[in-house]
Amino acid sequence: MRADDLILFSQVQELGSFSKVAEQNNLTNSVVSKRIARLEEQAGVQLLYRTTRKLTLTEAGRALLQGAKNVKQATQEAIDSVSGYGESLSGHIKMSVPTISGDLVLAQAVAEFCNLHPGLTIDMSLNNRFVDLVEDGYDLVIRTGYLEDSSLIARHILDSQWVVCCSPRYIQSYGQPALPSELLNHNCLQYAYQTTGAREWEFKGEKKNTIVKVSGNFSTDNATALRKATLAGCGIAYMPRCLVYHDLKRGELIDLFPQQVGKCLGIYAVYPFTRQPPKKVKLLIEHIKMRYLEMAEYF
């Protein structure tokens, strides 16, 4: 089998149609069709089900796909290994970042990196969901939390400390809890996007961390909405310090347990396992890390 046919087959699966692959490679539809047919002839099996609406992989096609992706990746790595020796970087990077860091640090940092390298384009998605890097075609993901997939490489950037806070207005109306256990008597606003559970707030203990299971009348998976509800005096919230850094500095929010909150999560740059990540990805990670460290006091 020819490597360029395997790469073309991988592109057909990614883009979902012969016409899109033809356009991307400056080929005709018939040429793409003939090359896939040649691949099927060499494999001795049908790789794609073709209908007027869509293309679907056969079982044999799914078996071949990972090998085709490996060929495509190895080819791209070979190109990337020399692309950095020129004056400028080129190509495209598809990345996903969490919403809070995206707004606070990464939107400006990544756009700045693009301006430093005019031949480079970057597609940055703000999404708290841990995307499937290989399946969804991401080159780089920035994530806060724990990494379980051993097929991925994670580079630690810095740690993000969480806080329990509320507005002075809330304290005036309902009093200030002196101990974490007193949160059981308060309206606790919950950040629904937490792997550890929105109601389970972690605090430091003498021997090990403890969990206080709170309750409240409002929960959201949007960090900005949680911050606004807290500023409005609607309740007490448990959230990343970077989200409310300026609010705490201005006294618009009060840090209730500054030495006792036990939740501190690492922020990581994550990319698919390869012998050598592309130079453009390595340089982008370094640029991002530098921008995070410049704002380390926020975290």
JSON list of N, CA and C in Angstrom, two decimals, residues 10 29 40 73 89 232 248 283 285-286 294:
[
{"chain": "A", "resi": 10, "resn": "SER", "atom": "N", "xyz": [-7.26, 8.34, 5.39]},
{"chain": "A", "resi": 10, "resn": "SER", "atom": "CA", "xyz": [-7.44, 8.98, 6.69]},
{"chain": "A", "resi": 10, "resn": "SER", "atom": "C", "xyz": [-8.19, 10.29, 6.55]},
{"chain": "A", "resi": 29, "resn": "ASN", "atom": "N", "xyz": [-12.62, 14.64, -7.89]},
{"chain": "A", "resi": 29, "resn": "ASN", "atom": "CA", "xyz": [-13.33, 13.59, -7.17]},
{"chain": "A", "resi": 29, "resn": "ASN", "atom": "C", "xyz": [-12.99, 12.21, -7.72]},
{"chain": "A", "resi": 40, "resn": "GLU", "atom": "N", "xyz": [-8.45, -0.37, -1.70]},
{"chain": "A", "resi": 40, "resn": "GLU", "atom": "CA", "xyz": [-9.32, -1.52, -1.42]},
{"chain": "A", "resi": 40, "resn": "GLU", "atom": "C", "xyz": [-8.88, -2.75, -2.19]},
{"chain": "A", "resi": 73, "resn": "GLN", "atom": "N", "xyz": [0.39, 10.86, 10.67]},
{"chain": "A", "resi": 73, "resn": "GLN", "atom": "CA", "xyz": [1.06, 11.55, 11.76]},
{"chain": "A", "resi": 73, "resn": "GLN", "atom": "C", "xyz": [2.57, 11.51, 11.59]},
{"chain": "A", "resi": 89, "resn": "LEU", "atom": "N", "xyz": [7.45, 29.62, 11.65]},
{"chain": "A", "resi": 89, "resn": "LEU", "atom": "CA", "xyz": [6.66, 28.40, 11.73]},
{"chain": "A", "resi": 89, "resn": "LEU", "atom": "C", "xyz": [5.50, 28.50, 10.75]},
{"chain": "A", "resi": 232, "resn": "ALA", "atom": "N", "xyz": [-23.65, 39.11, 43.51]},
{"chain": "A", "resi": 232, "resn": "ALA", "atom": "CA", "xyz": [-24.97, 39.66, 43.79]},
{"chain": "A", "resi": 232, "resn": "ALA", "atom": "C", "xyz": [-25.46, 39.34, 45.19]},
{"chain": "A", "resi": 248, "resn": "LEU", "atom": "N", "xyz": [-11.69, 39.71, 44.85]},
{"chain": "A", "resi": 248, "resn": "LEU", "atom": "CA", "xyz": [-11.13, 39.56, 46.20]},
{"chain": "A", "resi": 248, "resn": "LEU", "atom": "C", "xyz": [-10.24, 40.75, 46.54]},
{"chain": "A", "resi": 283, "resn": "LEU", "atom": "N", "xyz": [6.73, 24.99, 20.87]},
{"chain": "A", "resi": 283, "resn": "LEU", "atom": "CA", "xyz": [6.94, 26.42, 21.07]},
{"chain": "A", "resi": 283, "resn": "LEU", "atom": "C", "xyz": [5.68, 27.10, 21.60]},
{"chain": "A", "resi": 285, "resn": "ILE", "atom": "N", "xyz": [3.42, 25.67, 23.55]},
{"chain": "A", "resi": 285, "resn": "ILE", "atom": "CA", "xyz": [3.34, 25.30, 24.97]},
{"chain": "A", "resi": 285, "resn": "ILE", "atom": "C", "xyz": [4.26, 26.19, 25.81]},
{"chain": "A", "resi": 286, "resn": "GLU", "atom": "N", "xyz": [5.46, 26.42, 25.33]},
{"chain": "A", "resi": 286, "resn": "GLU", "atom": "CA", "xyz": [6.40, 27.28, 26.07]},
{"chain": "A", "resi": 286, "resn": "GLU", "atom": "C", "xyz": [5.86, 28.70, 26.18]},
{"chain": "A", "resi": 294, "resn": "GLU", "atom": "N", "xyz": [3.51, 34.47, 34.28]},
{"chain": "A", "resi": 294, "resn": "GLU", "atom": "CA", "xyz": [3.46, 35.91, 34.48]},
{"chain": "A", "resi": 294, "resn": "GLU", "atom": "C", "xyz": [2.26, 36.32, 35.31]}
]
